Amino acid sequence: MKKVIKILLIAAVVFTIKVVLTNIFAPKIKIDVRNSRFNSDRAEINGEIYYRAYDGVYKAAENQKNECLIPFDEQYTATIFTKEKNCIYTAVKIDNSISITKYDPDGNITGKPFILDKPDVNVFAIDNNCVYGKYGDENDDIFAIFDMNGKTINNDLPEYEYSDDKFSLLGDEENTYYTSTNYQVDYIGRSKKYAAYIGREFSADSNILTIIDLDLNDTKQIDFDEMFKGYYVFGNIKDDALCLVMTDSSDRLSFGGGHSKEWDIYSLDLHKYDIYVLTDLKSGKITNQHKTRKYERIIYADAEKAITYYHGKYITYSTDNWKEIKSQKADEIKKDGSYFFDTCGDYVFVFDDNTNEVINKFSIE
């Protein structure tokens, strides 16, 4: 009996030491990861990141205070970034009319503003010399395309419905814009024939992948909760390959307070692993998957490569065999700091979470 008690005491001491050491040497860093490639409020223009705030359009240049380039004079002002990389549009509601104005990346007006020929239009995108928008009410939404003089070209666009969600895909496959009546949906992207989104039908951390066959207007679903324990972070599509990144956090033992679940997907000291999953859109089959090391966060991934942050370095892997391609020092990431990484255009931008300033950027190519 004494021997059993002794063994239990030794085990308890070893466990306590392990927990203490883990908490001492675990990185005290918070990391949030985003992918703004399909975020209509952010854009990369000539290597700098631009974003819409409530009071105007800002440029977040590296190691500089964010600059407001286009202050909003009207309360109802929308910002539209395009793939042209040399202009920014605003859509301003004046009475029931929508006025479109074009600016250069320095915030100067270029060209003559024009008025859309439909009242009260919600503008989602301007691309290929077209304005994409929606008008009507919740019971009768009409998606439409306008020319650059404001005249209606087409108001009979394909619509899709799933689980009380009515949505349309506006634009071409290289630069698609998603509009929906359901805000519990994270649109991922599309290929020529397929589109995909993560739906949050049951809870905020539920990972239900929906793949849409755009030709047949048919859907298939994959419940990643049944296969992986993880919180959805972001996704990417190239050709018909869908890349998803999820993250998992561990529970922490809180001394004096018993067991508590201080679940924070941004804290590296609670991080367990990240999950990389590659899915073929046509078949819905998983073709590749990988789990990272403890404390290693995926900050960018596509069908061919992944970039992670791990112990003070950015490491690029081939997703084929998860072999390291290159690494570089992440000197800007400090102990006890809080950061978020945002992929926009061809760059990953590193933000200091406390100041909201860009402190580094690097190419994903």
Coordinates of C-alpha atoms in Angstrom, one line a residue:
M1 CA 0.0 0.0 0.0
K2 CA 2.8 2.4 0.9
K3 CA 4.5 1.6 -2.4
V4 CA 1.4 2.5 -4.3
I5 CA 1.0 5.8 -2.4
K6 CA 4.7 6.5 -3.1
I7 CA 4.3 5.9 -6.8
L8 CA 1.2 8.1 -6.9
L9 CA 3.0 10.9 -5.1
I10 CA 6.0 10.7 -7.5
A11 CA 3.6 10.7 -10.4
A12 CA 1.8 13.8 -9.0
V13 CA 5.1 15.6 -8.5
V14 CA 6.3 14.7 -12.0
F15 CA 2.9 15.9 -13.4
T16 CA 3.1 19.2 -11.4
I17 CA 6.7 19.8 -12.5
K18 CA 5.7 19.2 -16.1
V19 CA 2.7 21.6 -15.9
V20 CA 4.8 24.3 -14.3
L21 CA 7.6 23.9 -16.8
T22 CA 5.2 23.9 -19.7
N23 CA 3.7 27.2 -18.5
I24 CA 7.1 28.7 -17.8
F25 CA 8.6 27.9 -21.2
A26 CA 5.5 28.1 -23.4
P27 CA 5.5 31.2 -25.7
K28 CA 3.3 34.0 -24.3
I29 CA 2.3 35.3 -27.7
K30 CA -1.1 35.9 -29.2
I31 CA -1.4 35.2 -32.9
D32 CA -4.5 35.8 -35.0
V33 CA -4.5 34.7 -38.7
R34 CA -6.7 36.1 -41.4
N35 CA -7.0 35.8 -45.2
S36 CA -8.5 38.9 -46.8
R37 CA -8.3 37.8 -50.4
F38 CA -12.1 37.8 -50.5
N39 CA -12.6 40.5 -47.9
S40 CA -14.3 43.5 -49.6
D41 CA -13.1 45.8 -46.9
R42 CA -9.4 45.2 -47.5
A43 CA -7.0 45.2 -50.5
E44 CA -3.4 45.1 -51.4
I45 CA -2.4 47.9 -53.8
N46 CA 1.2 48.2 -55.0
G47 CA 2.6 46.3 -52.0
E48 CA 0.6 48.2 -49.3
I49 CA -2.6 47.2 -47.5
Y50 CA -5.7 49.5 -47.7
Y51 CA -8.8 49.1 -45.6
R52 CA -12.2 50.6 -45.0
A53 CA -13.0 52.0 -41.5
Y54 CA -16.2 53.6 -40.3
D55 CA -14.8 57.1 -41.1
G56 CA -12.8 56.6 -44.2
V57 CA -10.3 54.6 -46.3
Y58 CA -6.9 54.1 -44.7
K59 CA -3.5 53.0 -45.9
A60 CA -1.5 50.9 -43.5
A61 CA 2.1 51.3 -44.8
E62 CA 4.9 49.4 -43.1
N63 CA 6.2 51.0 -39.8
Q64 CA 4.1 54.1 -40.4
K65 CA 1.0 55.4 -38.7
N66 CA -2.1 54.5 -40.6
E67 CA -3.1 57.3 -43.0
C68 CA -6.7 58.3 -43.8
L69 CA -6.7 58.9 -47.6
I70 CA -10.4 59.3 -48.3
P71 CA -12.4 60.7 -45.3
F72 CA -16.2 60.0 -45.5
D73 CA -18.3 63.1 -45.6
E74 CA -21.6 61.2 -45.9
Q75 CA -22.9 58.6 -43.3
Y76 CA -23.8 56.0 -45.9
T77 CA -20.5 55.4 -47.8
A78 CA -19.3 52.1 -49.2
T79 CA -15.8 51.4 -50.4
I80 CA -15.1 49.2 -53.3
F81 CA -11.6 47.8 -54.1
T82 CA -10.8 46.3 -57.5
K83 CA -8.2 44.0 -59.0
E84 CA -6.9 46.9 -61.1
K85 CA -4.5 47.7 -58.2
N86 CA -4.5 51.4 -59.2
C87 CA -7.9 52.7 -58.0
I88 CA -10.4 52.8 -55.2
Y89 CA -14.2 53.5 -55.6
T90 CA -16.7 54.8 -53.2
A91 CA -20.5 54.5 -53.4
V92 CA -22.4 57.2 -51.6
K93 CA -26.1 57.2 -50.8
I94 CA -27.6 60.6 -51.4
D95 CA -31.4 60.5 -50.8
N96 CA -32.3 57.3 -52.7
S97 CA -29.6 57.7 -55.4
I98 CA -26.2 55.9 -55.4
S99 CA -23.2 58.0 -56.7
I100 CA -20.0 56.2 -57.7
T101 CA -16.6 58.1 -57.4
K102 CA -13.2 56.8 -58.5
Y103 CA -9.9 57.6 -56.6
D104 CA -6.3 56.9 -57.2
P105 CA -4.2 55.1 -54.4
D106 CA -3.2 58.5 -53.0
G107 CA -6.9 59.5 -52.4
N108 CA -7.2 61.9 -55.4
I109 CA -10.5 61.9 -57.4
T110 CA -10.0 60.6 -61.0
G111 CA -12.8 60.7 -63.5
K112 CA -16.3 62.0 -63.3
P113 CA -18.7 60.5 -60.7
F114 CA -21.8 58.8 -62.0
I115 CA -25.3 57.8 -60.7
L116 CA -26.7 54.3 -60.9
D117 CA -30.1 54.1 -62.7
K118 CA -31.7 52.0 -59.9
P119 CA -32.4 53.6 -56.5
D120 CA -30.9 52.4 -53.2
V121 CA -28.5 49.9 -54.6
N122 CA -26.1 47.9 -52.4
V123 CA -22.8 48.0 -54.3
F124 CA -20.6 44.9 -53.8
A125 CA -18.0 45.1 -56.5
I126 CA -16.7 47.0 -59.4
D127 CA -14.7 44.9 -61.9
N128 CA -14.3 44.3 -65.6
N129 CA -15.8 47.8 -66.2
C130 CA -19.0 46.8 -64.5
V131 CA -20.7 47.6 -61.2
Y132 CA -22.2 44.6 -59.3
G133 CA -24.9 45.3 -56.8
K134 CA -28.3 44.4 -55.2
Y135 CA -31.5 46.3 -54.8
G136 CA -35.0 45.6 -53.6
D137 CA -36.0 44.3 -50.1
E138 CA -35.3 41.2 -48.1
N139 CA -38.2 39.4 -49.7
D140 CA -37.3 40.3 -53.2
D141 CA -33.6 40.8 -53.6
I142 CA -32.5 41.6 -57.2
F143 CA -28.8 41.2 -58.1
A144 CA -27.8 43.4 -61.0
I145 CA -24.8 44.5 -63.2
F146 CA -24.4 48.2 -64.3
D147 CA -22.0 49.7 -66.8
M148 CA -19.6 52.5 -65.9
N149 CA -22.2 55.1 -66.8
G150 CA -24.7 53.7 -64.3
K151 CA -27.0 52.0 -66.8
T152 CA -28.4 48.5 -66.0
I153 CA -26.8 45.8 -68.1
N154 CA -28.3 42.6 -66.5
N155 CA -30.7 42.0 -63.6
D156 CA -31.2 38.3 -64.2
L157 CA -28.1 36.8 -62.5
P158 CA -28.0 33.2 -61.2
E159 CA -29.0 32.9 -57.5
Y160 CA -28.4 30.0 -55.1
E161 CA -30.4 28.9 -52.1
Y162 CA -29.3 26.7 -49.2
S163 CA -30.6 26.5 -45.6
D164 CA -32.5 29.7 -45.8
D165 CA -29.5 31.4 -47.3
K166 CA -30.0 33.2 -50.6
F167 CA -26.8 34.3 -52.3
S168 CA -25.2 35.2 -55.6
L169 CA -21.6 35.1 -56.9
L170 CA -20.7 38.4 -58.6
G171 CA -17.7 38.7 -60.8
D172 CA -15.4 36.2 -62.6
E173 CA -13.6 33.2 -61.1
E174 CA -10.4 35.2 -60.6
N175 CA -12.0 37.9 -58.5
T176 CA -15.4 36.7 -57.2
Y177 CA -17.5 38.6 -54.7
Y178 CA -20.0 36.8 -52.5
T179 CA -23.2 38.4 -51.3
S180 CA -25.6 36.5 -48.9
T181 CA -28.6 37.0 -46.6
N182 CA -26.9 34.7 -44.0
Y183 CA -24.1 36.2 -41.9
Q184 CA -23.3 32.8 -40.4
V185 CA -21.3 31.9 -43.5
D186 CA -17.6 32.2 -44.4
Y187 CA -17.2 32.3 -48.1
I188 CA -13.9 30.7 -49.2
G189 CA -13.8 31.1 -52.9
R190 CA -14.4 29.4 -56.2
S191 CA -12.9 27.7 -59.2
K192 CA -14.4 27.7 -62.7
K193 CA -17.1 25.2 -61.8
Y194 CA -17.3 25.1 -58.0
A195 CA -17.6 27.4 -55.1
A196 CA -17.2 26.7 -51.4
Y197 CA -18.1 28.1 -48.0
I198 CA -18.0 27.1 -44.3
G199 CA -21.4 27.3 -42.7
R200 CA -22.0 27.8 -39.0
E201 CA -25.4 26.1 -38.7
F202 CA -25.2 24.8 -35.2
S203 CA -22.5 26.8 -33.3
A204 CA -19.9 29.4 -33.8
D205 CA -17.1 26.8 -34.1
S206 CA -19.0 24.3 -36.3
N207 CA -17.1 23.4 -39.5
I208 CA -19.7 22.4 -42.1
L209 CA -18.1 22.7 -45.6
T210 CA -20.5 23.3 -48.5
I211 CA -19.3 22.7 -52.1
I212 CA -21.6 24.2 -54.8
D213 CA -21.6 22.8 -58.4
L214 CA -22.3 26.1 -60.2
D215 CA -23.4 24.4 -63.4
L216 CA -25.9 22.1 -61.8
N217 CA -26.8 24.4 -58.8
D218 CA -26.2 21.4 -56.6
T219 CA -24.5 21.2 -53.2
K220 CA -22.5 18.6 -51.3
Q221 CA -21.5 18.9 -47.6
I222 CA -18.6 17.7 -45.6
D223 CA -18.7 17.8 -41.8
F224 CA -15.1 18.4 -40.7
D225 CA -16.2 18.3 -37.1
E226 CA -16.6 14.5 -37.5
M227 CA -13.0 14.2 -38.8
F228 CA -10.9 16.9 -37.1
K229 CA -11.0 18.7 -33.8
G230 CA -10.3 22.3 -34.7
Y231 CA -11.6 25.8 -35.2
Y232 CA -11.8 27.1 -38.8
V233 CA -9.2 29.8 -39.6
F234 CA -9.2 30.3 -43.3
G235 CA -9.4 28.7 -46.7
N236 CA -8.0 29.0 -50.3
I237 CA -9.0 27.6 -53.7
K238 CA -6.7 27.0 -56.6
D239 CA -8.1 25.3 -59.7
D240 CA -10.3 22.6 -58.1
A241 CA -8.2 22.1 -55.0
L242 CA -9.6 23.5 -51.7
C243 CA -7.1 24.2 -48.9
L244 CA -8.5 24.6 -45.3
V245 CA -6.6 25.6 -42.2
M246 CA -7.9 24.8 -38.7
T247 CA -6.4 25.2 -35.3
D248 CA -6.8 23.4 -31.9
S249 CA -6.1 24.8 -28.4
S250 CA -5.6 22.7 -25.3
D251 CA -7.2 23.1 -21.9
R252 CA -5.1 24.7 -19.1
L253 CA -4.9 23.4 -15.5
S254 CA -5.5 26.4 -13.2
F255 CA -3.9 25.9 -9.8
G256 CA -6.2 26.9 -6.9
G257 CA -9.2 27.0 -9.1
G258 CA -9.5 23.4 -10.1
H259 CA -9.8 22.6 -13.8
S260 CA -10.8 25.5 -16.1
K261 CA -11.1 25.7 -19.9
E262 CA -9.5 29.0 -20.8
W263 CA -9.9 28.3 -24.5
D264 CA -8.2 31.0 -26.7
I265 CA -7.4 30.1 -30.2
Y266 CA -5.0 33.0 -30.4
S267 CA -2.7 32.1 -27.5
L268 CA 0.3 30.1 -28.5
D269 CA 0.8 28.9 -24.9
L270 CA -2.5 27.1 -25.3
H271 CA -1.9 26.0 -28.8
K272 CA -2.0 22.3 -29.6
Y273 CA -1.6 22.0 -33.4
D274 CA -2.8 23.5 -36.6
I275 CA -4.5 21.3 -39.2
Y276 CA -3.9 21.6 -43.0
V277 CA -6.5 19.8 -45.2
L278 CA -6.6 19.7 -49.0
T279 CA -9.9 18.6 -50.6
D280 CA -10.7 17.9 -54.2
L281 CA -13.9 20.0 -55.0
K282 CA -15.1 17.7 -57.7
S283 CA -15.1 14.5 -55.6
G284 CA -15.3 16.0 -52.2
K285 CA -12.4 13.7 -51.1
I286 CA -9.6 14.7 -48.9
T287 CA -6.3 14.3 -50.8
N288 CA -3.8 15.6 -48.3
Q289 CA -3.6 16.5 -44.6
H290 CA -1.1 17.5 -42.0
K291 CA -0.9 18.5 -38.3
T292 CA 1.8 21.0 -37.3
R293 CA 4.0 20.8 -34.2
K294 CA 2.8 22.3 -30.8
Y295 CA 3.2 26.1 -30.9
E296 CA 3.5 26.1 -34.7
R297 CA 0.8 28.3 -36.4
I298 CA 0.0 28.2 -40.1
I299 CA -0.1 31.9 -41.2
Y300 CA -0.6 31.1 -45.0
A301 CA -1.4 28.0 -47.0
D302 CA -2.6 27.0 -50.5
A303 CA -2.6 23.8 -52.5
E304 CA 1.2 23.8 -52.9
K305 CA 2.8 25.5 -50.0
A306 CA 2.3 26.6 -46.4
I307 CA 4.0 29.2 -44.3
T308 CA 4.2 28.9 -40.5
Y309 CA 5.4 30.8 -37.5
Y310 CA 7.5 28.6 -35.2
H311 CA 10.0 29.6 -32.4
G312 CA 11.0 33.0 -33.9
K313 CA 11.0 31.9 -37.6
Y314 CA 8.8 31.9 -40.6
I315 CA 9.1 28.5 -42.3
T316 CA 7.8 27.7 -45.8
Y317 CA 6.9 24.0 -46.5
S318 CA 6.0 22.1 -49.6
T319 CA 2.5 20.7 -48.8
D320 CA 3.4 17.6 -51.0
N321 CA 5.6 16.1 -48.3
W322 CA 5.8 18.9 -45.7
K323 CA 9.5 19.4 -46.4
E324 CA 11.0 22.7 -45.5
I325 CA 11.7 24.9 -48.5
K326 CA 13.1 28.0 -46.7
S327 CA 13.0 29.9 -43.4
Q328 CA 13.6 33.5 -42.3
K329 CA 13.8 35.2 -38.9
A330 CA 10.7 36.8 -37.4
D331 CA 12.6 39.4 -35.4
E332 CA 9.5 41.6 -35.0
I333 CA 7.6 39.0 -33.0
K334 CA 8.4 39.7 -29.4
K335 CA 7.7 37.8 -26.2
D336 CA 4.3 38.7 -24.6
G337 CA 3.3 40.5 -27.9
S338 CA 0.0 40.2 -29.7
Y339 CA -0.1 40.0 -33.5
F340 CA -2.3 39.2 -36.4
F341 CA -1.2 38.0 -39.9
D342 CA -3.4 39.0 -42.9
T343 CA -2.9 37.6 -46.3
C344 CA -3.9 40.2 -48.9
G345 CA -3.0 40.1 -52.6
D346 CA 0.5 38.6 -52.9
Y347 CA 1.7 39.4 -49.4
V348 CA 1.3 38.4 -45.8
F349 CA 1.1 41.5 -43.7
V350 CA 2.2 41.4 -40.0
F351 CA 0.2 43.7 -37.7
D352 CA 1.0 44.7 -34.1
D353 CA -2.4 44.0 -32.4
N354 CA -1.9 46.8 -29.9
T355 CA -1.1 49.6 -32.3
N356 CA -2.8 48.2 -35.5
E357 CA 0.4 49.1 -37.4
V358 CA 2.0 47.0 -40.1
I359 CA 5.4 45.9 -38.7
N360 CA 6.5 43.5 -41.5
K361 CA 5.3 42.1 -44.8
F362 CA 6.6 39.2 -47.0
S363 CA 5.7 37.8 -50.3
I364 CA 3.8 34.5 -50.6
E365 CA 5.5 33.7 -53.9

